[in-house]
Amino acid sequence: MKRKNFIIKSIIGTAGLSYFSSTLSAFNTTKTLKTSEMSKENSDIFPLTIATWNFPNASKRAGELLAKGTTALDAVEQGVMVEEADIKNTTVGKGGAPDRDGNVTLDACIMSPSGDAGAVVYLKHTFKAASVARKVMEETPHVMLAGEGADLFAAQQGFEKEELFTESAKKDYEKWLVKKEYKPIINIENHDTIGMLCIDENGDLAGACTSSGLSYKVNGRIGDSPIIGSGLFLDNEIGGAVATGMGEAIMKSVGSFLIVELMRQGKSPQEACEEAINRIIKANPNYKEFQAAFIAVNKKGEIGSHCIQKGFSYVKFQYGKNENIPSSYNF
Ligand code: GLY
């Protein structure tokens, strides 16, 4: 039995299976047909990868795969996995800091050129959060799985069960326990969520966003990273956007969706990112106490980036090399 059918069967039972399968397959066919074709005039600027912060190994991995002809979806998944696997990165994947009760929980989402999406939240037993999100997208009729169910699903999909709380994160957590100071503030110099957008040689766009969220967050807190439209949004006919920084502010503004819609209306990626940040500033009187940043790319390969506080940069991999580019900012 195909995995997709197995999962669907276990969720809805045999009676509804044929209806669900045919609906899902009709839905996927529609979305495949919607995927736009590459404009020939852009063939010299693609492939192209951009990612939040200076994560050069991640962008290089994605960029090199794209150069070999890998699809945007495969490249973005493999690219962000570099940071998910890096135990020195304390805000993504394996090395992530725990919540205030000592749980390391991961959030991620992924979007394909067809506009399909998958997400996981409160994942505890594998660092490959974006890959599990992709399995949710491809092997279930759902968009998001949470907590125990997400971990169970990951195990069923063959992801190895592992301990995410590294020795170094434990030491930092023990120091934090002494003061138990809870400040939901993301340090403006801190490397935060990785959000990545890849355009492959066919001009198709895919994106992923993955994070362990805010360090020492309240148990159960979910940020913007796995929320389609907040941490990530794309439309293969327009462009895409990803976010990093204070998840609460980004979620309330649905910033990545906003940016794509502004680009649809004719704004450049830069203008759209600036507008999204301005809305966050307007809606949050305490905006000087946190960082929020967006990066975006349109289908012409034009890139934009804007953030609240000085200190954010993004990385671009194009023409076989990385470039770390400081973002524009308000303060
Ligand atoms: N941007 C990551 C988070 O707030 O969880």
CSV table of N, CA and C in Angstrom, one decimal, residues 73-158:
chain,number,residue,atom,x,y,z
A,73,LEU,N,12.6,22.6,-4.5
A,73,LEU,CA,12.1,22.0,-3.2
A,73,LEU,C,13.1,21.1,-2.6
A,74,ASP,N,13.8,20.3,-3.4
A,74,ASP,CA,14.9,19.4,-2.8
A,74,ASP,C,16.0,20.3,-2.2
A,75,ALA,N,16.3,21.3,-3.0
A,75,ALA,CA,17.5,22.2,-2.6
A,75,ALA,C,17.2,22.9,-1.2
A,76,VAL,N,16.0,23.4,-1.1
A,76,VAL,CA,15.6,24.2,0.1
A,76,VAL,C,15.6,23.3,1.3
A,77,GLU,N,15.1,22.1,1.1
A,77,GLU,CA,15.0,21.1,2.2
A,77,GLU,C,16.4,20.8,2.7
A,78,GLN,N,17.3,20.5,1.7
A,78,GLN,CA,18.7,20.1,2.1
A,78,GLN,C,19.5,21.3,2.6
A,79,GLY,N,19.2,22.5,2.1
A,79,GLY,CA,19.9,23.7,2.5
A,79,GLY,C,19.6,24.0,4.0
A,80,VAL,N,18.4,24.0,4.4
A,80,VAL,CA,18.1,24.3,5.8
A,80,VAL,C,18.5,23.2,6.7
A,81,MET,N,18.6,22.0,6.2
A,81,MET,CA,19.0,20.9,7.1
A,81,MET,C,20.4,21.0,7.6
A,82,VAL,N,21.2,21.8,6.8
A,82,VAL,CA,22.6,22.1,7.3
A,82,VAL,C,22.6,22.7,8.6
A,83,GLU,N,21.7,23.7,8.8
A,83,GLU,CA,21.6,24.4,10.1
A,83,GLU,C,20.9,23.6,11.1
A,84,GLU,N,19.9,22.8,10.7
A,84,GLU,CA,19.2,22.0,11.6
A,84,GLU,C,20.1,21.0,12.3
A,85,ALA,N,21.1,20.5,11.5
A,85,ALA,CA,22.1,19.5,12.0
A,85,ALA,C,23.2,20.1,12.8
A,86,ASP,N,23.4,21.4,12.8
A,86,ASP,CA,24.5,22.1,13.4
A,86,ASP,C,24.3,22.3,14.9
A,87,ILE,N,25.0,21.6,15.7
A,87,ILE,CA,24.7,21.7,17.2
A,87,ILE,C,25.2,23.0,17.7
A,88,LYS,N,26.0,23.8,17.0
A,88,LYS,CA,26.4,25.1,17.4
A,88,LYS,C,25.3,26.1,17.2
A,89,ASN,N,24.4,25.8,16.4
A,89,ASN,CA,23.3,26.8,16.2
A,89,ASN,C,22.2,26.6,17.3
A,90,THR,N,22.1,27.5,18.2
A,90,THR,CA,21.2,27.3,19.3
A,90,THR,C,19.8,27.8,19.1
A,91,THR,N,19.4,28.1,17.8
A,91,THR,CA,18.1,28.6,17.6
A,91,THR,C,17.4,27.8,16.5
A,92,VAL,N,18.1,26.7,16.0
A,92,VAL,CA,17.5,25.9,14.9
A,92,VAL,C,17.9,24.4,15.2
A,93,GLY,N,17.0,23.5,15.1
A,93,GLY,CA,17.3,22.1,15.0
A,93,GLY,C,18.0,21.5,16.3
A,94,LYS,N,18.9,20.6,16.0
A,94,LYS,CA,19.6,19.8,17.0
A,94,LYS,C,20.2,20.6,18.2
A,95,GLY,N,20.8,21.7,17.9
A,95,GLY,CA,21.4,22.5,19.0
A,95,GLY,C,20.5,23.5,19.6
A,96,GLY,N,19.2,23.5,19.3
A,96,GLY,CA,18.2,24.5,19.8
A,96,GLY,C,18.1,24.6,21.3
A,97,ALA,N,17.9,25.8,21.8
A,97,ALA,CA,17.7,26.0,23.2
A,97,ALA,C,16.3,25.5,23.6
A,98,PRO,N,16.2,25.0,24.9
A,98,PRO,CA,14.9,24.5,25.3
A,98,PRO,C,13.9,25.6,25.7
A,99,ASP,N,12.7,25.2,26.0
A,99,ASP,CA,11.7,26.1,26.7
A,99,ASP,C,12.1,26.2,28.1
A,100,ARG,N,11.3,26.9,28.9
A,100,ARG,CA,11.6,27.2,30.3
A,100,ARG,C,11.5,25.9,31.2
A,101,ASP,N,10.8,24.9,30.6
A,101,ASP,CA,10.7,23.6,31.4
A,101,ASP,C,11.7,22.5,30.9
A,102,GLY,N,12.6,23.0,30.0
A,102,GLY,CA,13.6,22.0,29.6
A,102,GLY,C,13.3,21.2,28.4
A,103,ASN,N,12.3,21.5,27.6
A,103,ASN,CA,11.9,20.8,26.4
A,103,ASN,C,12.5,21.5,25.1
A,104,VAL,N,13.2,20.8,24.3
A,104,VAL,CA,13.6,21.3,23.0
A,104,VAL,C,12.6,21.0,22.0
A,105,THR,N,11.9,22.0,21.5
A,105,THR,CA,10.8,21.7,20.5
A,105,THR,C,11.0,22.5,19.3
A,106,LEU,N,10.8,21.9,18.2
A,106,LEU,CA,11.1,22.5,16.9
A,106,LEU,C,9.8,22.7,16.0
A,107,ASP,N,9.9,23.8,15.3
A,107,ASP,CA,8.8,24.3,14.4
A,107,ASP,C,9.3,24.5,13.0
A,108,ALA,N,8.6,24.0,12.0
A,108,ALA,CA,9.1,24.3,10.6
A,108,ALA,C,7.9,24.2,9.6
A,109,CYS,N,8.2,24.8,8.5
A,109,CYS,CA,7.2,24.7,7.4
A,109,CYS,C,8.0,24.7,6.1
A,110,ILE,N,7.3,24.2,5.0
A,110,ILE,CA,7.9,24.2,3.7
A,110,ILE,C,6.8,24.4,2.7
A,111,MET,N,7.2,25.1,1.6
A,111,MET,CA,6.2,25.3,0.5
A,111,MET,C,6.8,24.9,-0.8
A,112,SER,N,6.1,24.3,-1.7
A,112,SER,CA,6.5,23.8,-3.0
A,112,SER,C,6.1,24.8,-4.1
A,113,PRO,N,6.7,24.8,-5.3
A,113,PRO,CA,6.2,25.7,-6.3
A,113,PRO,C,4.8,25.6,-6.7
A,114,SER,N,4.2,24.5,-6.4
A,114,SER,CA,2.7,24.3,-6.7
A,114,SER,C,1.8,25.1,-5.7
A,115,GLY,N,2.4,25.6,-4.6
A,115,GLY,CA,1.7,26.3,-3.6
A,115,GLY,C,1.3,25.3,-2.5
A,116,ASP,N,1.7,24.1,-2.6
A,116,ASP,CA,1.4,23.1,-1.5
A,116,ASP,C,2.3,23.4,-0.3
A,117,ALA,N,1.8,23.0,0.9
A,117,ALA,CA,2.5,23.4,2.1
A,117,ALA,C,2.4,22.3,3.1
A,118,GLY,N,3.5,22.2,4.0
A,118,GLY,CA,3.5,21.3,5.1
A,118,GLY,C,4.1,22.0,6.3
A,119,ALA,N,3.7,21.5,7.5
A,119,ALA,CA,4.3,22.2,8.7
A,119,ALA,C,4.3,21.2,9.9
A,120,VAL,N,5.2,21.4,10.8
A,120,VAL,CA,5.2,20.7,12.1
A,120,VAL,C,5.4,21.7,13.2
A,121,VAL,N,4.8,21.4,14.3
A,121,VAL,CA,5.1,22.3,15.5
A,121,VAL,C,5.3,21.3,16.7
A,122,TYR,N,6.1,21.8,17.6
A,122,TYR,CA,6.4,21.1,18.9
A,122,TYR,C,6.9,19.7,18.6
A,123,LEU,N,7.8,19.6,17.6
A,123,LEU,CA,8.5,18.3,17.3
A,123,LEU,C,9.6,18.1,18.2
A,124,LYS,N,9.7,17.0,18.9
A,124,LYS,CA,10.7,16.8,19.9
A,124,LYS,C,11.8,15.7,19.6
A,125,HIS,N,11.5,14.9,18.6
A,125,HIS,CA,12.4,13.7,18.5
A,125,HIS,C,13.2,13.5,17.2
A,126,THR,N,13.1,14.5,16.4
A,126,THR,CA,14.1,14.5,15.2
A,126,THR,C,14.4,16.0,14.9
A,127,PHE,N,15.7,16.2,14.5
A,127,PHE,CA,16.1,17.6,14.2
A,127,PHE,C,15.6,18.0,12.8
A,128,LYS,N,15.2,17.0,11.9
A,128,LYS,CA,14.9,17.3,10.5
A,128,LYS,C,13.5,17.8,10.4
A,129,ALA,N,13.2,18.9,11.0
A,129,ALA,CA,11.9,19.4,11.1
A,129,ALA,C,11.3,19.8,9.7
A,130,ALA,N,12.1,20.4,8.9
A,130,ALA,CA,11.6,20.8,7.5
A,130,ALA,C,11.3,19.6,6.7
A,131,SER,N,12.1,18.5,6.9
A,131,SER,CA,11.9,17.3,6.1
A,131,SER,C,10.6,16.6,6.6
A,132,VAL,N,10.3,16.6,7.9
A,132,VAL,CA,9.0,16.1,8.4
A,132,VAL,C,7.9,16.9,7.9
A,133,ALA,N,8.1,18.2,7.8
A,133,ALA,CA,7.0,19.1,7.3
A,133,ALA,C,6.8,18.7,5.8
A,134,ARG,N,7.8,18.4,5.1
A,134,ARG,CA,7.7,18.0,3.7
A,134,ARG,C,6.9,16.7,3.6
A,135,LYS,N,7.1,15.8,4.5
A,135,LYS,CA,6.4,14.5,4.5
A,135,LYS,C,4.9,14.8,4.8
A,136,VAL,N,4.7,15.7,5.7
A,136,VAL,CA,3.3,16.1,6.0
A,136,VAL,C,2.6,16.5,4.7
A,137,MET,N,3.3,17.4,4.0
A,137,MET,CA,2.8,17.9,2.7
A,137,MET,C,2.5,16.8,1.7
A,138,GLU,N,3.5,15.9,1.6
A,138,GLU,CA,3.4,14.9,0.5
A,138,GLU,C,2.7,13.7,0.8
A,139,GLU,N,2.7,13.3,2.1
A,139,GLU,CA,2.1,12.0,2.5
A,139,GLU,C,0.8,12.0,3.2
A,140,THR,N,0.3,13.2,3.5
A,140,THR,CA,-1.0,13.2,4.3
A,140,THR,C,-1.9,14.3,3.5
A,141,PRO,N,-3.1,14.2,3.9
A,141,PRO,CA,-4.0,15.3,3.3
A,141,PRO,C,-4.0,16.5,4.1
A,142,HIS,N,-3.1,16.7,5.1
A,142,HIS,CA,-3.1,17.8,6.0
A,142,HIS,C,-2.0,18.8,5.7
A,143,VAL,N,-2.0,19.9,6.4
A,143,VAL,CA,-0.9,20.9,6.3
A,143,VAL,C,0.0,20.9,7.5
A,144,MET,N,-0.6,20.7,8.7
A,144,MET,CA,0.2,20.8,9.9
A,144,MET,C,0.0,19.7,10.9
A,145,LEU,N,1.1,19.1,11.5
A,145,LEU,CA,0.9,18.2,12.6
A,145,LEU,C,1.7,18.7,13.8
A,146,ALA,N,1.2,18.4,15.0
A,146,ALA,CA,1.7,19.0,16.2
A,146,ALA,C,2.1,17.9,17.2
A,147,GLY,N,3.2,18.2,18.0
A,147,GLY,CA,3.5,17.5,19.2
A,147,GLY,C,3.6,16.0,19.0
A,148,GLU,N,3.0,15.3,19.9
A,148,GLU,CA,3.1,13.8,19.9
A,148,GLU,C,2.8,13.2,18.5
A,149,GLY,N,1.7,13.7,17.9
A,149,GLY,CA,1.3,13.2,16.6
A,149,GLY,C,2.3,13.5,15.6
A,150,ALA,N,3.0,14.6,15.6
A,150,ALA,CA,4.1,14.9,14.7
A,150,ALA,C,5.2,14.0,14.8
A,151,ASP,N,5.6,13.7,16.1
A,151,ASP,CA,6.7,12.8,16.4
A,151,ASP,C,6.4,11.4,16.0
A,152,LEU,N,5.1,11.0,16.2
A,152,LEU,CA,4.7,9.6,15.8
A,152,LEU,C,4.7,9.5,14.3
A,153,PHE,N,4.2,10.5,13.6
A,153,PHE,CA,4.2,10.5,12.2
A,153,PHE,C,5.7,10.4,11.6
A,154,ALA,N,6.6,11.2,12.3
A,154,ALA,CA,8.0,11.2,11.8
A,154,ALA,C,8.6,9.8,12.0
A,155,ALA,N,8.3,9.1,13.1
A,155,ALA,CA,8.8,7.8,13.3
A,155,ALA,C,8.2,6.8,12.3
A,156,GLN,N,6.9,7.0,12.0
A,156,GLN,CA,6.3,6.1,10.9
A,156,GLN,C,6.9,6.4,9.6
A,157,GLN,N,7.4,7.6,9.4
A,157,GLN,CA,8.0,7.9,8.1
A,157,GLN,C,9.5,7.5,8.0
A,158,GLY,N,10.0,6.9,9.1
A,158,GLY,CA,11.4,6.4,9.1
A,158,GLY,C,12.4,7.4,9.7
